[in-house]
């Protein structure tokens, strides 16, 4: 099948090459010429394990093309995917300007019955909106489908190729057939529904996962007060198959380009419809407080932060990515420096991005122990597995005060304590 994917962000740049891997002829389109030129040479602009191989294979087999011209790419396309960004507006609603612009261009360049697939995370009703925009520019037949994506950064290729489910929202039999044909190589549960339900499945899924995280963070905060250990509590809860063990990791809360944006957007959608989504509002509030709470712990332990130096391990919003968007670690660094502390930060791969964002106020290092030099205490803010292997005896010798604040409950407290360091986690005794 000839497929076009518009947008080479995380979603488009994973979906396109993966469709090519199944033998489809795929053209990935972006208005960013520099990015397209790099991609043509096989250079991958994001850090995503395994993606370079899939792209290299697609280019080699001539199944994967990159272009800045949607018009040319669309000529033989059976399906055109919209995978552009939907950032948050100031009021929390999703900004649909990029989706609208692509829909308009699709409308202007349609020449045959094509399936237009929305893969961007969009509010319920966007399928209809895209249909209206295309209709203004094209009078022939076409289908608009919602096909939300559930991949995670850091495991995007695997998540795309081995998903728990594929959700397809359609309004015609033809569109259903094209979509099921395209996803035929993937062995996963296929849920076919109407466009609005598919759009809502995406928001509801992200909001529910965010709720799980805020819930376990609240439990953690109570655990600290009653002498329970949230890690054991999560283990005990997660063993119930109705609850499940995933997304029950307590810490400094969720970040990233998706959860904060989508939870806010769903809250806004509810508000626009005159519905007060109380639970979701609390999820957001708890998440914001959790970062503050972590900084408070450091401040309380040290008495004050003015003039203190904190070695911060991790700036990415989670492990296995160099993405800093809505990173809790970045927020924490800003709070620490705002309260007069000096920050010496280390991250295995996100340092360059962090330098751009955090500027001169923070010192960055390419080695964890160098970042610890001259620091009073150590704070773990991203769940990079390599931090588990830190040499705590060495850290004890370097740090001025014997404290490790584990904002991700990543470390083994017993191992830390053996070195003489004091361990302060989240919701752990
Ligand atoms: C999330 C969803 O998991 C994907 O299914 C979805 O496709 C994606 O958003 C999207 O909408 O595009 P992602 O943002 O890549 O994926 O990251 P996650 O792995 O879900 O983590 C989100 C945040 O929650 C991170 O800051 C992570 O550290 C935090 N988290 C996660 C916790 O604090 N505790 C947990 O137990 C799990």
Coordinates of C-alpha atoms and ligand atoms in Angstrom, one line a residue:
X1 CA 0.0 0.0 0.0
X2 CA 1.2 3.5 -0.7
X3 CA 1.2 5.5 2.6
X4 CA 2.0 9.1 3.4
X5 CA 2.8 10.2 7.0
X6 CA 2.7 13.9 7.6
X7 CA 4.9 15.0 10.6
X8 CA 8.2 13.5 11.6
X9 CA 7.9 13.9 15.3
X10 CA 8.0 10.8 17.6
X11 CA 4.7 9.4 16.3
X12 CA 5.2 10.0 12.6
X13 CA 8.8 9.1 12.5
X14 CA 8.1 5.7 14.2
X15 CA 4.9 4.9 12.4
X16 CA 6.2 5.7 8.9
X17 CA 9.3 3.6 9.0
X18 CA 7.4 0.7 10.7
X19 CA 4.8 0.7 8.0
X20 CA 7.6 0.6 5.5
X21 CA 9.1 -2.4 7.3
X22 CA 5.8 -4.3 6.5
X23 CA 6.5 -3.8 2.8
X24 CA 4.4 -0.6 2.2
X25 CA 5.7 2.2 0.2
X26 CA 5.9 5.1 2.7
X27 CA 6.7 8.8 2.3
X28 CA 7.3 10.8 5.4
X29 CA 6.6 14.4 4.9
X30 CA 7.6 17.4 7.0
X31 CA 7.9 21.2 6.3
X32 CA 11.3 21.2 8.1
X33 CA 13.7 20.9 5.1
X34 CA 16.8 20.5 7.3
X35 CA 15.2 17.6 9.1
X36 CA 14.1 15.9 5.8
X37 CA 17.6 16.3 4.3
X38 CA 19.1 14.7 7.4
X39 CA 16.5 11.9 7.3
X40 CA 17.2 11.2 3.6
X41 CA 20.8 10.5 4.6
X42 CA 19.6 8.1 7.4
X43 CA 20.3 10.5 10.2
X44 CA 17.7 10.2 12.9
X45 CA 17.0 13.5 14.7
X46 CA 15.7 12.0 17.9
X47 CA 17.1 9.4 20.4
X48 CA 15.0 6.4 20.1
X49 CA 16.4 2.9 20.5
X50 CA 16.2 0.7 17.3
X51 CA 14.7 3.5 15.1
X52 CA 17.9 4.1 13.1
X53 CA 17.9 0.4 12.0
X54 CA 14.3 0.5 10.9
X55 CA 14.9 3.7 9.0
X56 CA 18.1 2.4 7.4
X57 CA 16.3 -0.7 6.3
X58 CA 13.5 1.3 4.8
X59 CA 15.8 3.5 2.8
X60 CA 17.9 0.5 1.7
X61 CA 14.9 -1.4 0.4
X62 CA 13.6 1.8 -1.2
X63 CA 10.3 1.5 0.7
X64 CA 10.9 4.7 2.8
X65 CA 11.1 8.1 1.2
X66 CA 11.3 11.6 2.8
X67 CA 9.9 14.7 1.3
X68 CA 8.8 18.3 2.0
X69 CA 6.1 18.1 -0.7
X70 CA 2.8 16.7 0.5
X71 CA 1.4 17.3 -3.0
X72 CA 3.9 15.0 -4.7
X73 CA 3.8 12.4 -1.9
X74 CA 0.0 12.2 -2.1
X75 CA -0.3 11.3 -5.8
X76 CA -0.5 7.5 -5.3
X77 CA -1.4 7.4 -1.6
X78 CA -4.2 5.0 -0.4
X79 CA -3.8 6.4 3.2
X80 CA -2.5 9.8 4.5
X81 CA -1.6 9.9 8.2
X82 CA -1.7 13.2 10.1
X83 CA 0.9 12.9 12.8
X84 CA 1.7 16.5 13.7
X85 CA 2.0 18.1 17.1
X86 CA -1.0 19.3 19.1
X87 CA 0.7 21.4 21.8
X88 CA -1.1 22.9 24.8
X89 CA -2.5 26.4 24.4
X90 CA -2.3 28.7 27.4
X91 CA -5.8 27.7 28.5
X92 CA -4.8 24.0 28.4
X93 CA -6.8 23.2 25.3
X94 CA -5.0 21.5 22.4
X95 CA -3.7 23.8 19.7
X96 CA -5.0 22.4 16.4
X97 CA -3.4 24.8 14.0
X98 CA -1.0 22.2 12.6
X99 CA -3.7 19.6 12.1
X100 CA -5.9 22.2 10.4
X101 CA -3.1 23.3 8.1
X102 CA -2.3 19.8 7.1
X103 CA -6.0 19.0 6.5
X104 CA -6.3 22.0 4.3
X105 CA -3.4 21.0 2.2
X106 CA -4.7 17.4 1.9
X107 CA -8.0 18.8 0.7
X108 CA -6.2 20.9 -1.9
X109 CA -4.2 18.0 -3.2
X110 CA -6.7 15.1 -3.1
X111 CA -7.2 13.5 -6.5
X112 CA -8.9 10.1 -5.6
X113 CA -10.8 8.4 -2.8
X114 CA -8.2 8.3 0.0
X115 CA -8.3 7.4 3.7
X116 CA -7.1 10.3 5.9
X117 CA -6.0 9.0 9.2
X118 CA -5.6 11.2 12.3
X119 CA -2.8 9.9 14.5
X120 CA -2.2 13.1 16.4
X121 CA -3.7 13.2 19.8
X122 CA -6.8 15.4 19.3
X123 CA -10.0 16.5 21.1
X124 CA -13.1 14.6 20.4
X125 CA -14.7 16.2 17.3
X126 CA -11.5 16.7 15.4
X127 CA -12.3 14.0 13.0
X128 CA -15.4 16.0 12.0
X129 CA -13.4 19.2 11.9
X130 CA -10.8 17.7 9.6
X131 CA -13.7 16.3 7.4
X132 CA -15.2 19.9 7.1
X133 CA -11.8 21.4 6.2
X134 CA -11.1 18.8 3.5
X135 CA -14.7 19.2 2.1
X136 CA -14.1 22.9 1.6
X137 CA -11.2 22.1 -0.7
X138 CA -12.2 18.7 -2.3
X139 CA -15.6 17.6 -3.6
X140 CA -14.9 14.0 -4.2
X141 CA -15.1 11.0 -1.8
X142 CA -12.7 10.5 1.1
X143 CA -12.7 8.9 4.6
X144 CA -11.5 10.4 7.8
X145 CA -10.3 7.9 10.4
X146 CA -9.1 8.2 14.0
X147 CA -6.1 5.9 14.8
X148 CA -4.6 7.0 18.1
X149 CA -1.1 6.0 18.9
X150 CA 0.0 4.6 22.3
X151 CA 3.7 4.2 21.9
X152 CA 6.0 5.5 24.6
X153 CA 9.2 7.5 24.1
X154 CA 12.2 5.3 24.7
X155 CA 10.5 2.1 23.6
X156 CA 8.6 3.6 20.7
X157 CA 9.6 1.0 18.0
X158 CA 8.8 -1.9 20.1
X159 CA 5.5 -0.4 21.3
X160 CA 4.5 0.3 17.7
X161 CA 5.3 -3.2 16.5
X162 CA 4.0 -5.0 19.6
X163 CA 1.1 -3.0 20.9
X164 CA -1.5 -4.2 23.4
X165 CA -4.2 -3.0 21.0
X166 CA -4.8 -1.1 17.9
X167 CA -7.7 1.3 18.0
X168 CA -9.4 2.4 14.8
X169 CA -12.3 4.8 14.6
X170 CA -14.1 4.7 11.3
X171 CA -17.3 5.8 9.6
X172 CA -17.2 3.6 6.6
X173 CA -16.7 -0.1 5.7
X174 CA -14.0 0.9 3.1
X175 CA -12.0 2.8 5.7
X176 CA -12.2 -0.1 8.1
X177 CA -10.9 -2.5 5.4
X178 CA -8.0 -0.2 4.5
X179 CA -7.0 0.2 8.1
X180 CA -7.2 -3.5 9.0
X181 CA -5.3 -4.3 5.9
X182 CA -2.5 -1.9 6.9
X183 CA -2.3 -3.3 10.4
X184 CA -2.7 -6.9 9.3
X185 CA 1.1 -7.8 10.1
X186 CA 0.7 -6.7 13.7
X187 CA -0.7 -9.5 16.0
X188 CA -2.7 -7.4 18.5
X189 CA -6.3 -6.9 19.5
X190 CA -7.9 -4.6 17.0
X191 CA -10.7 -2.4 18.3
X192 CA -12.8 -0.9 15.6
X193 CA -15.3 1.8 16.7
X194 CA -16.6 5.2 15.7
X195 CA -14.3 8.2 15.3
X196 CA -15.4 10.0 18.5
X197 CA -14.9 6.9 20.7
X198 CA -11.4 6.3 19.2
X199 CA -10.5 10.0 19.9
X200 CA -11.7 9.6 23.5
X201 CA -9.9 6.3 24.1
X202 CA -6.6 8.1 23.6
X203 CA -7.3 10.9 26.1
X204 CA -9.0 8.5 28.6
X205 CA -6.0 6.1 28.5
X206 CA -3.4 8.8 29.1
X207 CA -5.6 10.4 31.8
X208 CA -6.1 7.1 33.5
X209 CA -2.4 6.3 33.6
X210 CA -1.7 9.8 35.0
X211 CA -4.3 9.1 37.6
X212 CA -2.6 5.9 38.6
X213 CA 0.7 7.8 39.1
X214 CA -0.9 10.6 41.1
X215 CA -2.8 8.0 43.2
X216 CA 0.4 6.1 44.1
X217 CA 2.1 9.3 44.9
X218 CA -0.6 10.2 47.3
X219 CA -0.4 6.7 48.8
X220 CA 3.4 7.3 49.1
X221 CA 3.0 10.5 50.9
X222 CA 0.7 8.7 53.5
X223 CA 3.1 5.8 53.7
X224 CA 5.8 8.2 54.9
X225 CA 3.6 9.3 57.7
X226 CA 2.4 5.8 58.9
X227 CA 5.6 3.9 58.4
X228 CA 4.6 1.8 55.4
X229 CA 6.7 1.3 52.3
X230 CA 5.0 2.3 49.0
X231 CA 7.2 -0.1 47.0
X232 CA 5.7 -3.0 48.9
X233 CA 2.3 -1.4 48.8
X234 CA 2.5 -1.1 45.0
X235 CA 3.8 -4.6 44.7
X236 CA 0.8 -5.9 46.7
X237 CA -1.7 -3.8 44.9
X238 CA -0.2 -4.6 41.4
X239 CA -0.4 -8.3 42.0
X240 CA -4.2 -8.0 41.7
X241 CA -4.8 -8.5 38.0
X242 CA -7.7 -6.0 38.1
X243 CA -5.1 -3.3 39.1
X244 CA -1.9 -4.4 37.4
X245 CA 1.7 -3.6 38.4
X246 CA 2.4 -0.9 35.8
X247 CA 2.4 2.9 36.4
X248 CA 2.5 2.4 40.1
X249 CA 6.0 3.9 40.6
X250 CA 5.9 6.7 43.1
X251 CA 8.3 9.6 42.8
X252 CA 8.3 13.2 41.6
X253 CA 5.3 12.7 39.3
X254 CA 4.7 12.5 35.6
X255 CA 6.2 14.7 32.9
X256 CA 6.8 14.5 29.1
X257 CA 5.1 15.8 26.1
X258 CA 1.9 13.8 26.5
X259 CA 0.5 13.3 30.0
X260 CA 0.6 16.9 31.2
X261 CA -0.8 18.1 27.8
X262 CA -3.5 15.5 27.4
X263 CA -4.7 15.5 31.0
X264 CA -5.1 19.3 30.8
X265 CA -6.8 19.0 27.4
X266 CA -9.3 16.5 28.7
X267 CA -10.0 18.7 31.8
X268 CA -10.6 21.6 29.4
X269 CA -12.9 19.5 27.1
X270 CA -15.0 18.6 30.2
X271 CA -15.1 22.2 31.3
X272 CA -16.2 23.3 27.8
X273 CA -19.0 20.8 28.0
X274 CA -20.1 22.1 31.3
X275 CA -18.7 19.1 33.2
X276 CA -16.6 19.5 36.3
X277 CA -14.0 16.7 36.1
X278 CA -13.0 16.8 39.7
X279 CA -10.9 13.7 39.7
X280 CA -8.7 14.9 36.9
X281 CA -8.2 18.3 38.5
X282 CA -6.9 16.6 41.6
X283 CA -4.6 14.4 39.4
X284 CA -3.0 17.6 38.0
X285 CA -2.8 19.3 41.5
X286 CA -1.2 16.2 43.1
X287 CA 1.4 16.0 40.2
X288 CA 2.4 19.6 40.6
X289 CA 2.7 19.3 44.3
X290 CA 4.9 16.2 44.2
X291 CA 7.8 18.2 42.7
X292 CA 7.5 20.8 45.3
X293 CA 7.3 18.1 48.0
X294 CA 10.6 16.7 46.8
X295 CA 12.3 20.1 47.0
X296 CA 10.8 20.7 50.4
X297 CA 12.4 17.4 51.6
X298 CA 15.9 18.5 50.6
X299 CA 15.3 22.0 52.1
X300 CA 14.1 20.6 55.4
X301 CA 17.0 18.2 55.6
X302 CA 19.6 20.8 54.9
X303 CA 17.9 23.6 56.9
X304 CA 17.9 25.9 53.9
X305 CA 19.0 25.9 50.3
X306 CA 20.8 29.2 50.0
X307 CA 24.4 28.6 49.1
X308 CA 24.0 24.8 49.1
X309 CA 25.1 22.7 46.1
X310 CA 22.9 19.8 44.9
X311 CA 24.2 17.2 42.5
X312 CA 21.2 16.3 40.3
X313 CA 21.2 13.0 38.5
X314 CA 18.9 13.1 35.4
X315 CA 17.2 15.9 33.5
X316 CA 15.2 14.0 31.0
X317 CA 11.5 13.5 31.8
X318 CA 12.1 9.8 32.0
X319 CA 14.8 7.3 31.2
X320 CA 15.9 6.3 27.7
X321 CA 15.1 9.6 26.2
X322 CA 16.8 13.0 25.7
X323 CA 13.4 14.7 25.8
X324 CA 13.1 17.5 28.4
X325 CA 9.5 18.5 27.7
X326 CA 7.6 19.1 30.9
X327 CA 10.3 17.2 32.7
X328 CA 9.8 17.1 36.5
X329 CA 13.6 17.1 36.8
X330 CA 13.9 20.4 35.0
X331 CA 11.2 21.9 37.2
X332 CA 13.0 20.7 40.3
X333 CA 16.3 22.2 39.1
X334 CA 14.5 25.5 38.5
X335 CA 13.0 25.4 42.0
X336 CA 16.3 24.6 43.6
X337 CA 18.2 27.4 41.9
X338 CA 15.2 29.7 42.6
X339 CA 15.7 29.0 46.3
X340 CA 19.4 29.9 46.1
X341 CA 21.0 26.5 45.6
X342 CA 23.6 25.7 43.0
X343 CA 23.0 22.7 40.8
X344 CA 25.5 20.4 39.2
X345 CA 23.6 18.1 36.8
X346 CA 24.4 14.9 35.0
X347 CA 22.3 13.0 32.5
X348 CA 23.6 10.2 30.2
X349 CA 22.1 11.7 27.0
X350 CA 20.0 14.8 27.7
X351 CA 22.8 17.3 28.7
X352 CA 23.0 19.1 25.4
X353 CA 19.2 19.7 25.4
X354 CA 19.4 20.8 29.0
X355 CA 22.1 23.3 28.3
X356 CA 19.8 25.0 25.8
X357 CA 16.9 25.1 28.2
X358 CA 18.5 25.8 31.6
X359 CA 21.2 28.2 30.4
X360 CA 24.0 29.4 32.5
X361 CA 22.5 29.0 36.0
X362 CA 23.3 25.3 36.1
X363 CA 26.6 23.4 35.6
X364 CA 26.4 20.3 33.5
X365 CA 28.8 17.3 33.5
X366 CA 29.3 14.2 31.4
X367 CA 30.2 12.1 34.4
X368 CA 28.1 11.5 37.5
X369 CA 31.0 11.7 40.0
X370 CA 32.3 15.0 38.5
X371 CA 28.8 16.4 39.1
X372 CA 29.1 15.3 42.7
X373 CA 32.3 17.2 43.3
X374 CA 31.7 20.1 45.8
X375 CA 28.1 19.1 46.2
X376 CA 26.4 18.9 49.5
X377 CA 23.9 16.2 48.6
X378 CA 22.7 14.0 45.7
X379 CA 19.3 14.0 44.1
X380 CA 18.0 11.3 41.7
X381 CA 15.4 12.9 39.4
X382 CA 15.3 10.6 36.3
X383 CA 15.0 6.8 36.5
X384 CA 18.1 6.0 34.4
X385 CA 19.1 2.4 35.2
X386 CA 22.8 3.4 35.3
X387 CA 22.2 5.3 38.6
X388 CA 21.4 2.0 40.3
X389 CA 25.0 1.0 39.7
X390 CA 26.5 4.2 41.2
X391 CA 29.4 3.6 43.5
X392 CA 27.9 4.8 46.8
X393 CA 31.2 4.4 48.8
X394 CA 32.7 6.8 46.3
X395 CA 29.7 9.1 46.4
X396 CA 30.0 9.2 50.3
X397 CA 33.6 10.3 50.0
X398 CA 32.7 13.1 47.6
X399 CA 29.5 14.5 49.0
X400 CA 29.8 17.0 51.9
X401 CA 26.6 15.8 53.6
X402 CA 25.6 12.1 53.7
X403 CA 22.2 12.3 51.9
X404 CA 20.7 10.8 48.8
X405 CA 17.2 12.0 47.8
X406 CA 15.7 9.4 45.5
X407 CA 12.9 11.1 43.5
X408 CA 12.3 7.9 41.5
X409 CA 12.6 5.2 44.2
X410 CA 15.2 3.8 42.0
X411 CA 17.9 2.7 44.4
X412 CA 18.1 -0.1 46.9
X413 CA 18.0 1.7 50.3
X414 CA 20.0 -1.1 51.9
X415 CA 22.9 -0.7 49.4
X416 CA 22.9 3.0 49.9
X417 CA 22.9 2.8 53.7
X418 CA 25.8 0.3 53.6
X419 CA 28.0 3.1 52.3
X420 CA 27.1 5.3 55.3
X421 CA 24.9 7.6 53.2
X422 CA 21.3 8.3 54.4
X423 CA 18.6 7.3 51.9
X424 CA 15.5 9.5 51.5
X425 CA 13.1 8.1 49.0
X426 CA 9.4 8.7 48.3
X427 CA 7.0 6.8 50.6
X428 CA 9.7 4.5 51.8
X429 CA 10.5 3.8 55.4
Ligands
LIG1 C1 2.8 8.2 27.3 C2 2.0 6.9 27.3 O1 2.5 6.0 28.2 C3 1.9 6.4 25.9 O2 1.0 5.2 25.8 C4 1.4 7.4 24.9 O3 1.3 7.0 23.6 C5 2.2 8.7 25.0 O4 2.2 9.1 26.4 C6 1.6 9.7 24.1 O5 0.5 10.1 24.3 O6 2.2 10.0 23.1 P1 5.4 8.8 27.3 O7 5.0 10.2 27.5 O8 6.5 8.4 26.3 O9 4.1 7.9 26.9 O10 6.0 8.3 28.7 P2 5.6 7.3 29.9 O11 6.5 6.1 29.9 O12 4.1 7.0 29.8 O13 5.9 8.2 31.2 C7 5.2 9.4 31.4 C8 5.7 10.0 32.7 O14 5.2 9.3 33.8 C9 7.3 10.0 32.9 O15 7.6 11.3 33.4 C10 7.5 8.9 33.8 O16 8.7 9.1 34.6 C11 6.3 9.0 34.7 N1 5.9 7.7 35.4 C12 5.6 6.6 34.7 C13 5.9 7.7 36.8 O17 6.2 8.7 37.5 N2 5.5 6.5 37.4 C14 5.1 5.4 36.7 O18 4.8 4.4 37.3 C15 5.2 5.5 35.3

